[in-house]
Coordinates of C-alpha atoms and ligand atoms in Angstrom, one line a residue:
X589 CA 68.5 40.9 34.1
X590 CA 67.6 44.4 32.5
X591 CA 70.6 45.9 34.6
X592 CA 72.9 43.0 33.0
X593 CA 71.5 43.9 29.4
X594 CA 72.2 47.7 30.2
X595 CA 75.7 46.9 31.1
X596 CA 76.4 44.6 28.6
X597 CA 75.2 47.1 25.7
X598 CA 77.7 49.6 26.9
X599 CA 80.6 47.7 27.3
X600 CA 80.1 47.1 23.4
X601 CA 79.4 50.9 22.8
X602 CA 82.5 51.2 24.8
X603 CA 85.0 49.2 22.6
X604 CA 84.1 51.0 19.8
X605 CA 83.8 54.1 21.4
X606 CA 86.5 57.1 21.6
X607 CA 86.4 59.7 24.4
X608 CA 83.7 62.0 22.8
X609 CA 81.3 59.1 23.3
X610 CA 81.7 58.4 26.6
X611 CA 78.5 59.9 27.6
X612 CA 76.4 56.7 26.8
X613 CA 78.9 55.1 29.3
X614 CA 78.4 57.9 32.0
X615 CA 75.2 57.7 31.8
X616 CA 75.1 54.4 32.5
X617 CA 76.8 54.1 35.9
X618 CA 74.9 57.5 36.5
X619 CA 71.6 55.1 36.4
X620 CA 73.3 52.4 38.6
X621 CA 75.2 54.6 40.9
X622 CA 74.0 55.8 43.9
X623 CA 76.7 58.6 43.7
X624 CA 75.4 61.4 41.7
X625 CA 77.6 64.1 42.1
X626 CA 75.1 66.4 44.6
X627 CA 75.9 63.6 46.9
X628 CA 79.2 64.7 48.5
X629 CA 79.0 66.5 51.6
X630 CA 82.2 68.0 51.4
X631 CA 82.6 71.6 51.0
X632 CA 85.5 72.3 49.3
X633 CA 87.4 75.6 49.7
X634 CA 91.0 77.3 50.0
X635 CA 92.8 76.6 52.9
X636 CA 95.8 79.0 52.7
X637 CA 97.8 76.3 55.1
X638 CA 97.3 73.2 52.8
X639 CA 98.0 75.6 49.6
X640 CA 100.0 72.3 47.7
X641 CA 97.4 69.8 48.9
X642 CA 93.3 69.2 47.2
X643 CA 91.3 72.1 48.8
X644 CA 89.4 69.5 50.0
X645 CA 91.4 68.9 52.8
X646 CA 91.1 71.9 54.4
X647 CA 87.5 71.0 55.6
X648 CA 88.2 67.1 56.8
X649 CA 87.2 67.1 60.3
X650 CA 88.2 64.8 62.8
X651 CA 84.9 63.3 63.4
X652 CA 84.7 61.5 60.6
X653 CA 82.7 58.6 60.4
X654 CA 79.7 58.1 58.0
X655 CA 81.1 61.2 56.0
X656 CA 80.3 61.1 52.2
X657 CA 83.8 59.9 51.0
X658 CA 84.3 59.7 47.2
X659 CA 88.4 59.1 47.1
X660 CA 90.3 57.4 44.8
X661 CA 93.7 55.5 44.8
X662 CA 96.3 55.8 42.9
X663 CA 100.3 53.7 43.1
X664 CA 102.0 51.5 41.3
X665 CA 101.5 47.9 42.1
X666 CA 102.7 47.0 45.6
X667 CA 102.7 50.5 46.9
X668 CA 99.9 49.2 48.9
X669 CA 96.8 50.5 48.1
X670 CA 94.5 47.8 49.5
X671 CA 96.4 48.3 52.7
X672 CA 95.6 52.0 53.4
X673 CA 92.3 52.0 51.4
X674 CA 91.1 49.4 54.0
X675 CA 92.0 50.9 56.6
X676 CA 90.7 54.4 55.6
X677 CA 87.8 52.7 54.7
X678 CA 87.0 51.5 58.3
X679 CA 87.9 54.4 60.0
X680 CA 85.3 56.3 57.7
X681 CA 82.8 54.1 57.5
X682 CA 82.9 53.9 53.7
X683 CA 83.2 50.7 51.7
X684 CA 86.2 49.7 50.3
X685 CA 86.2 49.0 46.8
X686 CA 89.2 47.6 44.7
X687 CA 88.7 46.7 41.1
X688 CA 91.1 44.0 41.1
X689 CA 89.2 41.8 44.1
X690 CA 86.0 42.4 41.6
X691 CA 88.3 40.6 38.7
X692 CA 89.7 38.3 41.2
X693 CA 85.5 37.4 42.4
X694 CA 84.7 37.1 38.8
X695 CA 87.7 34.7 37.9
X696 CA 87.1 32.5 41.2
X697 CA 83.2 32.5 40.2
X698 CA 83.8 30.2 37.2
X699 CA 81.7 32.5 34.7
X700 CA 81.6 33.6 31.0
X701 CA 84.4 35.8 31.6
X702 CA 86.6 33.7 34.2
X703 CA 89.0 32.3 31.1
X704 CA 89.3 35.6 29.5
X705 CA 90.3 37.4 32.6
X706 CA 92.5 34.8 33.3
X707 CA 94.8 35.2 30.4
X708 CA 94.7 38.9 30.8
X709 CA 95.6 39.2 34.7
X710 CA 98.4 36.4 34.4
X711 CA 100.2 38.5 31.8
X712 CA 100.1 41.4 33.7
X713 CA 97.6 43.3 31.2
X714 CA 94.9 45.6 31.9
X715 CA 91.3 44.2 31.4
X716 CA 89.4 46.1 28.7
X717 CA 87.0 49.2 30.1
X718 CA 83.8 47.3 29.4
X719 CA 84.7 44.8 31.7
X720 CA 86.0 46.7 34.2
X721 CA 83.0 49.1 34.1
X722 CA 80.6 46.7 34.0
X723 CA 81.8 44.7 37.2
X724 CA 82.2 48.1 39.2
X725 CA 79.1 49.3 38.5
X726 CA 77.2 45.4 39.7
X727 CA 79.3 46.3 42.5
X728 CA 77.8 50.1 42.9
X729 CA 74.3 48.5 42.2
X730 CA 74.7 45.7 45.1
X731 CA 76.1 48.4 47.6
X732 CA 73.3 50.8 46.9
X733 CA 70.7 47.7 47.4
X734 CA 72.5 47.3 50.8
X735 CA 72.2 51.0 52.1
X736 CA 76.2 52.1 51.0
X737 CA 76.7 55.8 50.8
X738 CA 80.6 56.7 49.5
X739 CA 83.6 54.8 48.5
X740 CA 87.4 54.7 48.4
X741 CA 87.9 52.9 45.0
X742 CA 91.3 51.3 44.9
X743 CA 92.8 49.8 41.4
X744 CA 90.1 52.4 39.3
X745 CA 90.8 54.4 37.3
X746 CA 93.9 53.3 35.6
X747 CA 93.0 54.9 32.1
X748 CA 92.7 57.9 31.1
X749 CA 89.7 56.9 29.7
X750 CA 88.3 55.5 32.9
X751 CA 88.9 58.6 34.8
X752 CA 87.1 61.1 32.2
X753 CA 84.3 58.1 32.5
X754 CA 84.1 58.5 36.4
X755 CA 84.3 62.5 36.3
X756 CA 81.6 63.0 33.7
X757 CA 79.3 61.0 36.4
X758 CA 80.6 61.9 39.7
X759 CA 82.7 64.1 41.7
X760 CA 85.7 62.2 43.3
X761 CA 86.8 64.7 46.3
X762 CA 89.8 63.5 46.4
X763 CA 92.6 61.4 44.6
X764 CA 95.7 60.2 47.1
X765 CA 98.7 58.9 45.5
X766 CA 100.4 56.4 46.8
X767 CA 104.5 56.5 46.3
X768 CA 107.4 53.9 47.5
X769 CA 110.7 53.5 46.3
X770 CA 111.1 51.9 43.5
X771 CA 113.1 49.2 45.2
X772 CA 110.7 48.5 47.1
X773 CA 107.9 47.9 45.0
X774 CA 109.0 44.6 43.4
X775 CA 109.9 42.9 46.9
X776 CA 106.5 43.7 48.0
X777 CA 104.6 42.2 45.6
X778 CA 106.7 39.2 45.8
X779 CA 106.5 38.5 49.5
X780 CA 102.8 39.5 49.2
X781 CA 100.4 36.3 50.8
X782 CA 96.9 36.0 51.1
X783 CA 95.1 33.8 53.5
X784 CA 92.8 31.8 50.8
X785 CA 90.0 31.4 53.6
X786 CA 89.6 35.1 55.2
X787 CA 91.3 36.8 52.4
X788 CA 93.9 39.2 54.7
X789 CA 96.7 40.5 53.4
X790 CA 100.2 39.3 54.7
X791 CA 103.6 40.4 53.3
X792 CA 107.0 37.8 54.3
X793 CA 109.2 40.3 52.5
X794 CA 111.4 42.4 55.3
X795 CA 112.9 45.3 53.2
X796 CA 116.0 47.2 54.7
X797 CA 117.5 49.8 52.6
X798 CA 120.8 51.0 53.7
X799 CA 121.0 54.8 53.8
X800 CA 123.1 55.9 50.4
X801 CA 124.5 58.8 48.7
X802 CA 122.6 61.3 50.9
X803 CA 119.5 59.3 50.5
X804 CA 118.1 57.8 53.5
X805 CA 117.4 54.5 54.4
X806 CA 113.8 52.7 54.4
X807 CA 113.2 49.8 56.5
X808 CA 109.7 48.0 56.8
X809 CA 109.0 45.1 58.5
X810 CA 107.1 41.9 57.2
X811 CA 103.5 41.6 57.6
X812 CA 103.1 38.3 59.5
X813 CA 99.8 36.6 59.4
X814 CA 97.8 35.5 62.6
X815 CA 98.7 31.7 63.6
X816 CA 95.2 31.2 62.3
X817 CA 95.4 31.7 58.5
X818 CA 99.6 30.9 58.4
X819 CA 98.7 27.7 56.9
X820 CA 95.9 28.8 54.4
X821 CA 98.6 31.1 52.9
X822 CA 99.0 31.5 49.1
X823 CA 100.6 34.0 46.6
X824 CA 98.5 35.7 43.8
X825 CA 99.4 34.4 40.1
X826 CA 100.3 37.3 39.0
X827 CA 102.7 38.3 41.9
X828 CA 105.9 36.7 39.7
X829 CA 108.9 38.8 38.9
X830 CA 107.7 38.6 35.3
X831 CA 104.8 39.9 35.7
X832 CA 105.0 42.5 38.2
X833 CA 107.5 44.0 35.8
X834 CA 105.0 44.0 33.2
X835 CA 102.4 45.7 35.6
X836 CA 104.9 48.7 36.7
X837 CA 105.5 48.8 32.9
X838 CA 102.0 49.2 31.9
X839 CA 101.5 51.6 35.3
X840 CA 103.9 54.0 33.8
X841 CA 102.4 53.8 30.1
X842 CA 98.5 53.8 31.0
X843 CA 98.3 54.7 35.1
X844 CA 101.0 57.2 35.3
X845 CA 98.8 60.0 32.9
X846 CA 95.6 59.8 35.5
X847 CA 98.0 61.2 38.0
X848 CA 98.2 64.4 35.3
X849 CA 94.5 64.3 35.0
X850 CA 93.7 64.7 38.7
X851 CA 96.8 66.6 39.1
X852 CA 96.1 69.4 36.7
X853 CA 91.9 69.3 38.4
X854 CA 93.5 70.4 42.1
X855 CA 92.4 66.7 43.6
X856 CA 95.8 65.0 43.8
X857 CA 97.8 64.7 47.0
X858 CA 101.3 63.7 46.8
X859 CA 102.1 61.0 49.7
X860 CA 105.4 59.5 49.9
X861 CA 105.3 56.5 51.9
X862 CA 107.9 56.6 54.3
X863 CA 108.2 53.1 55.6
X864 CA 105.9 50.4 56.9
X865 CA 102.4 50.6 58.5
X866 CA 103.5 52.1 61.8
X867 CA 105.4 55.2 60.3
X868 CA 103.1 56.2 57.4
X869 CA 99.7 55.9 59.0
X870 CA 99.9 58.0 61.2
X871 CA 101.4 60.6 58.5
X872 CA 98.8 59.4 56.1
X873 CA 96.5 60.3 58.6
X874 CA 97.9 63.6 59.2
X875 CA 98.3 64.6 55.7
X876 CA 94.3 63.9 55.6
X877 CA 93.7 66.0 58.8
X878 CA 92.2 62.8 59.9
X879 CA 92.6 60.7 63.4
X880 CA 92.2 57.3 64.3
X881 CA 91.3 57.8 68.3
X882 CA 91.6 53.5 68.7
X883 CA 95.1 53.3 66.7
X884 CA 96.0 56.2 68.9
X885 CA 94.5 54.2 72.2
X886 CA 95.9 51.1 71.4
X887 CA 99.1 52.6 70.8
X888 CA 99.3 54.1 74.2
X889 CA 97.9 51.0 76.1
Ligands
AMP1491 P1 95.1 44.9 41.3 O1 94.7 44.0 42.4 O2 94.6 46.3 41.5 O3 96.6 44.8 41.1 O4 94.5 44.4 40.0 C1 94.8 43.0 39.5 C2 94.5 43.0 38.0 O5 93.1 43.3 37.7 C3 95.2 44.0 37.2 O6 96.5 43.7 36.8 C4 94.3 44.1 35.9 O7 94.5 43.0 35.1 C5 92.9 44.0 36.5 N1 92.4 45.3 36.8 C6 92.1 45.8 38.0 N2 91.6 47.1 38.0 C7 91.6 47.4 36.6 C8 91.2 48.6 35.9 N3 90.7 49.6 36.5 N4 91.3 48.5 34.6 C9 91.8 47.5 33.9 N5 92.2 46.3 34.6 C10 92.1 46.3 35.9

């Protein structure tokens, strides 16, 4: 209860507050967090061969499970963030935490907030800070109770605002961002489906781009589901052509300047997304100086 009244006090500091205030906020997930900033067990340094990516990456090494991730996600919507951030997440032992599952929890739970949030995620619109903060830092509080160390946060920040928040209480090693042709984008979020009991992540949408004016072509291939969840399938309420467009609007007015802000701090990396899941892990993976030795195994079996 004393953690709910904490939260609750500064998600109404924050509405009122501008940036120079933010410390009451930082402080705040500071005391919930278990990420203080002496945490990470990176080393970051040069690494003359990786001079255009995050330092960082020049000390990833490839056993890496159980290492003290602190990454971040950036794309537009459908560039598929969940997808890669899950998957990293396995493969380093490091939970997986995406802002937009915590509003989705929070809308399916029925509580105080669920008709607010409602209104705000159908049209496309951000939630305010307060909220946001306040139902990633329950979620920071529960992982701590349950022994996490790390995280790849997906869908946070998306302000300005939220990022100064996040640096003045921890240091994020690394930000990846996530890019897909523009063409693409919309189609994906359309044919996105979700089972509704396991809660995977399926896409219908089959996207071939003919090779143009010098610029090559991009196929990826549906996502089918197992025969399992195909009839449990349903399509997130704000997945309609309306409202996608109104999230890639509001990427490019209030997402698109955190890119500058971990740009201009040496902890972005650049990662064009060359087609579907079979071509761009493994160049994700590269890019990260990472390996996945059972994608590799199951690969060659
Ligand atoms: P996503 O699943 O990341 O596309 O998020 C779904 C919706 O949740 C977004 O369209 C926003 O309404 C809300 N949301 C998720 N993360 C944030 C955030 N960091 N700040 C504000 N709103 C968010």
């Amino acid at each position: 209860m004393a953690v709910v009244n904490r939260c609750s006090r500064a998600a109404t500091a924050a509405t009122t507050a501008n940036a120079t205030t933010a410390p009451t906020f930082a402080y705040l997930i500071r005391s919930l967090s278990p990420f203080s900033s002496s945490s990470s067990t990176f080393d970051p340094q040069n690494d003359l061969n990786n001079r255009n990516k995050p330092a960082v990456l020049g000390t990833l090494k490839r056993e890496s499970k159980g290492r003290n991730v602190q990454w971040v996600f950036l794309g537009c919507p459908g560039v598929g963030k969940g997808t890669y951030a899950s998957r990293l997440s396995n493969l380093l032992g490091v939970p997986h935490i995406s802002t937009g599952d915590l509003v989705r929890d929070e809308l399916a739970s029925s509580g105080p907030l669920s008709s607010q949030l409602k209104e705000i995620v159908t049209q496309g619109k951000l939630v305010s800070d307060e909220i946001i903060i306040d139902l990633l830092s329950k979620r920071l509080e529960a992982g701590e109770a349950k022994g996490e160390s790390g995280f790849i946060l997906d869908g946070f920040p998306r302000t300005v605002r939220q990022a100064e928040i996040l640096e003045g209480v921890t240091d994020i090693d690394l930000v990846i961002n996530l890019k897909l042709r523009e063409e693409a984008l919309l189609a994906k979020c359309l044919g996105r489906r979700i089972c509704s009991e396991c809660g995977g992540n399926y896409n219908v949408a089959c996207i071939d781009i003919k090779a143009e004016n010098g610029r090559p072509g991009m196929y990826m291939a549906p996502l089918p589901p197992p025969p399992q969840c195909a009839s449990k399938l349903i399509t997130r309420p704000d997945d309609t052509e309306e409202v996608v467009k109104q999230r890639l609007r509001i990427y490019q007015a209030m997402t698109r300047p955190v890119e500058d802000f971990y740009r201009s701090r040496g902890k972005l990396l650049e990662f064009d997304l060359p087609g579907g899941i079979p071509e761009s892990w493994p160049k994700l993976l590269c890019a990260l100086n990472l390996e996945d030795r059972e994608d590799k195994q199951s690969a060659a079996a």
